Amino acid sequence: MPSLKHERLCAAPVAGVDEAGCAPLAGPVVAAAVILPAKGIPRGIDDSKKLSAKERERLYHRIRACAVVGVGIVENDEIDRLNIYWARMRAMELAVAALATAPAHVLVDGNRGPRWHWPTTAIVGGDGISLSIGAASIIAKHTRDQIMIRHAERWPHYDWHTNKGYPAPKHLKALKEHGPTPLHRRTFARVAQAEFDFGPVRPQAEAAALSL
């Protein structure tokens, strides 16, 4: 279970940082930075992947109510321009920069952090080890899920309300039948192949969205 072990080794305040959405074929990558309070940390914080959507939503609101939170969003067109690795780094930079309180130290999930001026410790599997990173994973995941659920209202064929842009069967089937949308990541192989196979796609995808 996550603890404050790593936070206690660092100068305060400590921000935990994590991202969501590197693997999907569509939509943004979202990062969150969280500085937890000294007291009153919500119970149940863990790696967001281990929690149900209902649990994530409950903890999202509780973390927002007691912690300092920053969110960074990098859209699909910038992902295509930067590549997903640097888009992830950019989202984390934006998340920390959005904090109302500047951190003295940053704990980042993974094996490295962005090139920034904050002292940083990278922790592989940090979302299941550090409470701050676990909290950030919940904020990032819930925020991104809500974005994709909203996009699903306009692009219902791709089943984003359930798959959140990941390459699930219904999503891949819609790519073949309707082509990529403006929200798809053109540099990702499956999207590039669908675009090549489908030909001019934006008008078709737009028409598909508007036909329901």
mmCIF file of C-alpha atoms in Angstrom:
data_model
loop_
_atom_site.group_PDB
_atom_site.id
_atom_site.type_symbol
_atom_site.label_atom_id
_atom_site.label_comp_id
_atom_site.label_asym_id
_atom_site.label_seq_id
_atom_site.Cartn_x
_atom_site.Cartn_y
_atom_site.Cartn_z
ATOM 1 C CA MET A 1 0.000 0.000 0.000
ATOM 2 C CA PRO A 2 1.207 3.559 -0.633
ATOM 3 C CA SER A 3 2.728 5.429 2.290
ATOM 4 C CA LEU A 4 4.474 8.710 3.085
ATOM 5 C CA LYS A 5 7.877 7.030 3.394
ATOM 6 C CA HIS A 6 9.396 8.846 0.421
ATOM 7 C CA GLU A 7 7.712 12.144 1.223
ATOM 8 C CA ARG A 8 9.281 12.145 4.692
ATOM 9 C CA LEU A 9 12.762 11.883 3.176
ATOM 10 C CA CYS A 10 12.290 15.122 1.219
ATOM 11 C CA ALA A 11 12.048 18.805 2.037
ATOM 12 C CA ALA A 12 8.431 19.948 2.289
ATOM 13 C CA PRO A 13 6.206 20.667 0.531
ATOM 14 C CA VAL A 14 6.403 17.559 -1.635
ATOM 15 C CA ALA A 15 4.394 17.144 -4.823
ATOM 16 C CA GLY A 16 3.572 13.746 -6.265
ATOM 17 C CA VAL A 17 3.213 13.638 -10.045
ATOM 18 C CA ASP A 18 1.694 11.053 -12.369
ATOM 19 C CA GLU A 19 0.061 10.956 -15.779
ATOM 20 C CA ALA A 20 -2.700 9.099 -17.583
ATOM 21 C CA GLY A 21 -3.259 8.443 -21.250
ATOM 22 C CA CYS A 22 0.034 7.516 -22.896
ATOM 23 C CA ALA A 23 -1.274 4.351 -24.571
ATOM 24 C CA PRO A 24 -4.644 5.484 -26.043
ATOM 25 C CA LEU A 25 -5.052 6.145 -29.752
ATOM 26 C CA ALA A 26 -7.121 9.290 -29.204
ATOM 27 C CA GLY A 27 -7.447 12.191 -26.819
ATOM 28 C CA PRO A 28 -4.959 13.995 -24.588
ATOM 29 C CA VAL A 29 -2.355 12.900 -22.113
ATOM 30 C CA VAL A 30 -3.166 14.308 -18.670
ATOM 31 C CA ALA A 31 -0.803 14.766 -15.734
ATOM 32 C CA ALA A 32 -1.558 15.784 -12.175
ATOM 33 C CA ALA A 33 0.581 17.132 -9.347
ATOM 34 C CA VAL A 34 -0.653 16.811 -5.760
ATOM 35 C CA ILE A 35 0.660 18.225 -2.485
ATOM 36 C CA LEU A 36 -1.159 16.375 0.269
ATOM 37 C CA PRO A 37 -2.008 18.070 3.585
ATOM 38 C CA ALA A 38 -0.080 17.286 6.755
ATOM 39 C CA LYS A 39 -3.282 15.955 8.309
ATOM 40 C CA GLY A 40 -6.592 14.684 7.006
ATOM 41 C CA ILE A 41 -5.308 12.678 4.038
ATOM 42 C CA PRO A 42 -8.220 10.691 2.586
ATOM 43 C CA ARG A 43 -8.194 6.968 3.216
ATOM 44 C CA GLY A 44 -8.028 4.574 0.290
ATOM 45 C CA ILE A 45 -5.513 6.392 -1.945
ATOM 46 C CA ASP A 46 -3.750 3.883 -4.196
ATOM 47 C CA ASP A 47 -2.597 3.338 -7.759
ATOM 48 C CA SER A 48 -5.606 4.485 -9.812
ATOM 49 C CA LYS A 49 -5.476 1.288 -11.884
ATOM 50 C CA LYS A 50 -6.323 -0.713 -8.762
ATOM 51 C CA LEU A 51 -9.459 1.323 -8.054
ATOM 52 C CA SER A 52 -12.900 1.197 -9.601
ATOM 53 C CA ALA A 53 -14.234 4.230 -11.441
ATOM 54 C CA LYS A 54 -16.587 4.879 -8.521
ATOM 55 C CA GLU A 55 -13.724 4.737 -6.010
ATOM 56 C CA ARG A 56 -11.607 7.047 -8.176
ATOM 57 C CA GLU A 57 -14.423 9.571 -8.428
ATOM 58 C CA ARG A 58 -14.982 9.568 -4.666
ATOM 59 C CA LEU A 59 -11.265 10.021 -3.959
ATOM 60 C CA TYR A 60 -10.930 12.618 -6.717
ATOM 61 C CA HIS A 61 -13.360 14.909 -4.913
ATOM 62 C CA ARG A 62 -11.856 14.228 -1.484
ATOM 63 C CA ILE A 63 -8.311 14.921 -2.704
ATOM 64 C CA ARG A 64 -9.455 18.090 -4.462
ATOM 65 C CA ALA A 65 -11.090 19.258 -1.229
ATOM 66 C CA CYS A 66 -7.981 18.920 0.960
ATOM 67 C CA ALA A 67 -4.867 19.040 -1.228
ATOM 68 C CA VAL A 68 -3.051 21.455 -3.529
ATOM 69 C CA VAL A 69 -3.663 20.151 -7.047
ATOM 70 C CA GLY A 70 -2.300 21.094 -10.449
ATOM 71 C CA VAL A 71 -3.319 19.546 -13.779
ATOM 72 C CA GLY A 72 -1.500 19.601 -17.112
ATOM 73 C CA ILE A 73 -3.131 18.592 -20.399
ATOM 74 C CA VAL A 74 -1.389 17.998 -23.727
ATOM 75 C CA GLU A 75 -3.775 17.487 -26.644
ATOM 76 C CA ASN A 76 -3.425 14.923 -29.413
ATOM 77 C CA ASP A 77 -2.062 17.338 -32.011
ATOM 78 C CA GLU A 78 0.772 18.307 -29.672
ATOM 79 C CA ILE A 79 1.389 14.635 -28.904
ATOM 80 C CA ASP A 80 1.874 14.126 -32.637
ATOM 81 C CA ARG A 81 4.245 17.079 -32.790
ATOM 82 C CA LEU A 82 6.346 16.188 -29.736
ATOM 83 C CA ASN A 83 5.934 12.363 -29.594
ATOM 84 C CA ILE A 84 4.296 10.687 -26.609
ATOM 85 C CA TYR A 85 7.393 10.641 -24.399
ATOM 86 C CA TRP A 86 7.958 14.401 -24.581
ATOM 87 C CA ALA A 87 4.211 15.070 -24.433
ATOM 88 C CA ARG A 88 4.150 13.154 -21.144
ATOM 89 C CA MET A 89 7.029 15.251 -19.847
ATOM 90 C CA ARG A 90 5.298 18.431 -20.989
ATOM 91 C CA ALA A 91 2.056 17.469 -19.239
ATOM 92 C CA MET A 92 3.956 16.901 -15.987
ATOM 93 C CA GLU A 93 5.692 20.268 -16.317
ATOM 94 C CA LEU A 94 2.324 21.978 -16.803
ATOM 95 C CA ALA A 95 0.837 20.151 -13.815
ATOM 96 C CA VAL A 96 3.588 21.246 -11.407
ATOM 97 C CA ALA A 97 3.559 24.778 -12.799
ATOM 98 C CA ALA A 98 -0.204 24.907 -12.113
ATOM 99 C CA LEU A 99 0.233 24.267 -8.372
ATOM 100 C CA ALA A 100 -0.759 27.220 -6.210
ATOM 101 C CA THR A 101 2.096 26.293 -3.857
ATOM 102 C CA ALA A 102 5.574 25.719 -5.290
ATOM 103 C CA PRO A 103 6.995 22.346 -4.217
ATOM 104 C CA ALA A 104 10.387 21.963 -2.569
ATOM 105 C CA HIS A 105 10.659 18.447 -3.980
ATOM 106 C CA VAL A 106 8.817 16.433 -6.622
ATOM 107 C CA LEU A 107 8.188 12.689 -6.625
ATOM 108 C CA VAL A 108 7.516 11.388 -10.134
ATOM 109 C CA ASP A 109 6.096 8.044 -11.168
ATOM 110 C CA GLY A 110 8.488 6.261 -13.528
ATOM 111 C CA ASN A 111 12.217 6.108 -14.120
ATOM 112 C CA ARG A 112 12.792 9.777 -14.885
ATOM 113 C CA GLY A 113 11.205 13.206 -14.660
ATOM 114 C CA PRO A 114 11.185 16.298 -16.855
ATOM 115 C CA ARG A 115 14.148 18.639 -17.173
ATOM 116 C CA TRP A 116 13.025 21.228 -14.673
ATOM 117 C CA HIS A 117 14.515 23.120 -11.726
ATOM 118 C CA TRP A 118 12.682 21.291 -8.937
ATOM 119 C CA PRO A 119 14.630 18.605 -7.040
ATOM 120 C CA THR A 120 13.098 15.348 -8.208
ATOM 121 C CA THR A 121 12.993 11.699 -7.270
ATOM 122 C CA ALA A 122 11.686 9.253 -9.870
ATOM 123 C CA ILE A 123 10.057 6.114 -8.439
ATOM 124 C CA VAL A 124 9.240 3.154 -10.659
ATOM 125 C CA GLY A 125 5.758 2.004 -9.678
ATOM 126 C CA GLY A 126 5.444 5.119 -7.561
ATOM 127 C CA ASP A 127 1.658 5.269 -7.807
ATOM 128 C CA GLY A 128 1.497 2.128 -5.677
ATOM 129 C CA ILE A 129 4.268 3.229 -3.285
ATOM 130 C CA SER A 130 3.871 6.949 -2.599
ATOM 131 C CA LEU A 131 0.617 8.451 -1.330
ATOM 132 C CA SER A 132 1.318 11.717 -3.166
ATOM 133 C CA ILE A 133 1.929 9.966 -6.484
ATOM 134 C CA GLY A 134 -1.070 7.705 -5.916
ATOM 135 C CA ALA A 135 -3.235 10.783 -5.344
ATOM 136 C CA ALA A 136 -1.859 12.326 -8.538
ATOM 137 C CA SER A 137 -2.662 9.148 -10.465
ATOM 138 C CA ILE A 138 -6.277 9.355 -9.300
ATOM 139 C CA ILE A 139 -6.621 13.015 -10.295
ATOM 140 C CA ALA A 140 -5.013 12.430 -13.699
ATOM 141 C CA LYS A 141 -7.014 9.302 -14.498
ATOM 142 C CA HIS A 142 -10.400 10.680 -13.437
ATOM 143 C CA THR A 143 -9.784 13.981 -15.238
ATOM 144 C CA ARG A 144 -8.853 12.236 -18.477
ATOM 145 C CA ASP A 145 -11.739 9.777 -18.236
ATOM 146 C CA GLN A 146 -14.204 12.651 -17.957
ATOM 147 C CA ILE A 147 -12.661 14.353 -20.986
ATOM 148 C CA MET A 148 -13.081 11.205 -23.081
ATOM 149 C CA ILE A 149 -16.636 10.642 -21.851
ATOM 150 C CA ARG A 150 -17.492 14.170 -23.036
ATOM 151 C CA HIS A 151 -15.824 13.527 -26.409
ATOM 152 C CA ALA A 152 -17.838 10.301 -26.730
ATOM 153 C CA GLU A 153 -21.028 12.365 -26.950
ATOM 154 C CA ARG A 154 -19.831 13.794 -30.259
ATOM 155 C CA TRP A 155 -18.043 10.681 -31.531
ATOM 156 C CA PRO A 156 -20.271 7.811 -30.281
ATOM 157 C CA HIS A 157 -19.085 5.192 -32.779
ATOM 158 C CA TYR A 158 -15.697 4.868 -31.070
ATOM 159 C CA ASP A 159 -17.108 3.794 -27.684
ATOM 160 C CA TRP A 160 -14.883 6.237 -25.795
ATOM 161 C CA HIS A 161 -17.296 6.368 -22.873
ATOM 162 C CA THR A 162 -16.103 2.849 -22.010
ATOM 163 C CA ASN A 163 -12.632 2.471 -23.595
ATOM 164 C CA LYS A 164 -11.441 6.088 -23.050
ATOM 165 C CA GLY A 165 -9.543 6.021 -26.353
ATOM 166 C CA TYR A 166 -7.591 2.819 -25.726
ATOM 167 C CA PRO A 167 -7.403 0.308 -28.623
ATOM 168 C CA ALA A 168 -10.377 -1.794 -27.524
ATOM 169 C CA PRO A 169 -12.234 -3.907 -30.141
ATOM 170 C CA LYS A 170 -15.124 -1.451 -30.683
ATOM 171 C CA HIS A 171 -12.691 1.433 -31.055
ATOM 172 C CA LEU A 172 -10.601 -0.439 -33.623
ATOM 173 C CA LYS A 173 -13.729 -1.511 -35.491
ATOM 174 C CA ALA A 174 -14.920 2.110 -35.691
ATOM 175 C CA LEU A 175 -11.503 3.196 -36.953
ATOM 176 C CA LYS A 176 -11.839 0.742 -39.828
ATOM 177 C CA GLU A 177 -15.431 1.722 -40.590
ATOM 178 C CA HIS A 178 -15.293 5.501 -40.103
ATOM 179 C CA GLY A 179 -11.623 6.442 -40.125
ATOM 180 C CA PRO A 180 -9.822 8.591 -37.543
ATOM 181 C CA THR A 181 -11.422 11.664 -35.991
ATOM 182 C CA PRO A 182 -9.656 14.993 -35.379
ATOM 183 C CA LEU A 183 -8.987 13.703 -31.845
ATOM 184 C CA HIS A 184 -6.936 10.696 -32.971
ATOM 185 C CA ARG A 185 -3.150 10.621 -32.669
ATOM 186 C CA ARG A 186 -1.982 10.506 -36.290
ATOM 187 C CA THR A 187 1.556 9.339 -35.428
ATOM 188 C CA PHE A 188 0.319 6.186 -33.672
ATOM 189 C CA ALA A 189 0.682 3.179 -35.959
ATOM 190 C CA ARG A 190 -2.905 1.902 -35.828
ATOM 191 C CA VAL A 191 -4.300 5.359 -36.511
ATOM 192 C CA ALA A 192 -1.819 5.992 -39.334
ATOM 193 C CA GLN A 193 -2.758 2.650 -40.902
ATOM 194 C CA ALA A 194 -6.470 3.419 -40.598
ATOM 195 C CA GLU A 195 -5.931 6.816 -42.180
ATOM 196 C CA PHE A 196 -3.935 5.252 -45.030
ATOM 197 C CA ASP A 197 -6.584 2.581 -45.623
ATOM 198 C CA PHE A 198 -9.523 4.936 -45.319
ATOM 199 C CA GLY A 199 -8.259 7.869 -47.375
ATOM 200 C CA PRO A 200 -9.585 11.383 -46.604
ATOM 201 C CA VAL A 201 -11.093 10.851 -43.186
ATOM 202 C CA ARG A 202 -12.155 14.012 -41.407
ATOM 203 C CA PRO A 203 -15.352 14.629 -43.397
ATOM 204 C CA GLN A 204 -16.327 10.953 -43.000
ATOM 205 C CA ALA A 205 -15.652 10.908 -39.272
ATOM 206 C CA GLU A 206 -17.515 14.186 -38.855
ATOM 207 C CA ALA A 207 -20.469 12.796 -40.772
ATOM 208 C CA ALA A 208 -20.429 9.661 -38.654
ATOM 209 C CA ALA A 209 -20.589 11.751 -35.486
ATOM 210 C CA LEU A 210 -23.450 13.838 -36.799
ATOM 211 C CA SER A 211 -25.483 10.919 -38.157
ATOM 212 C CA LEU A 212 -26.689 9.783 -34.719
#
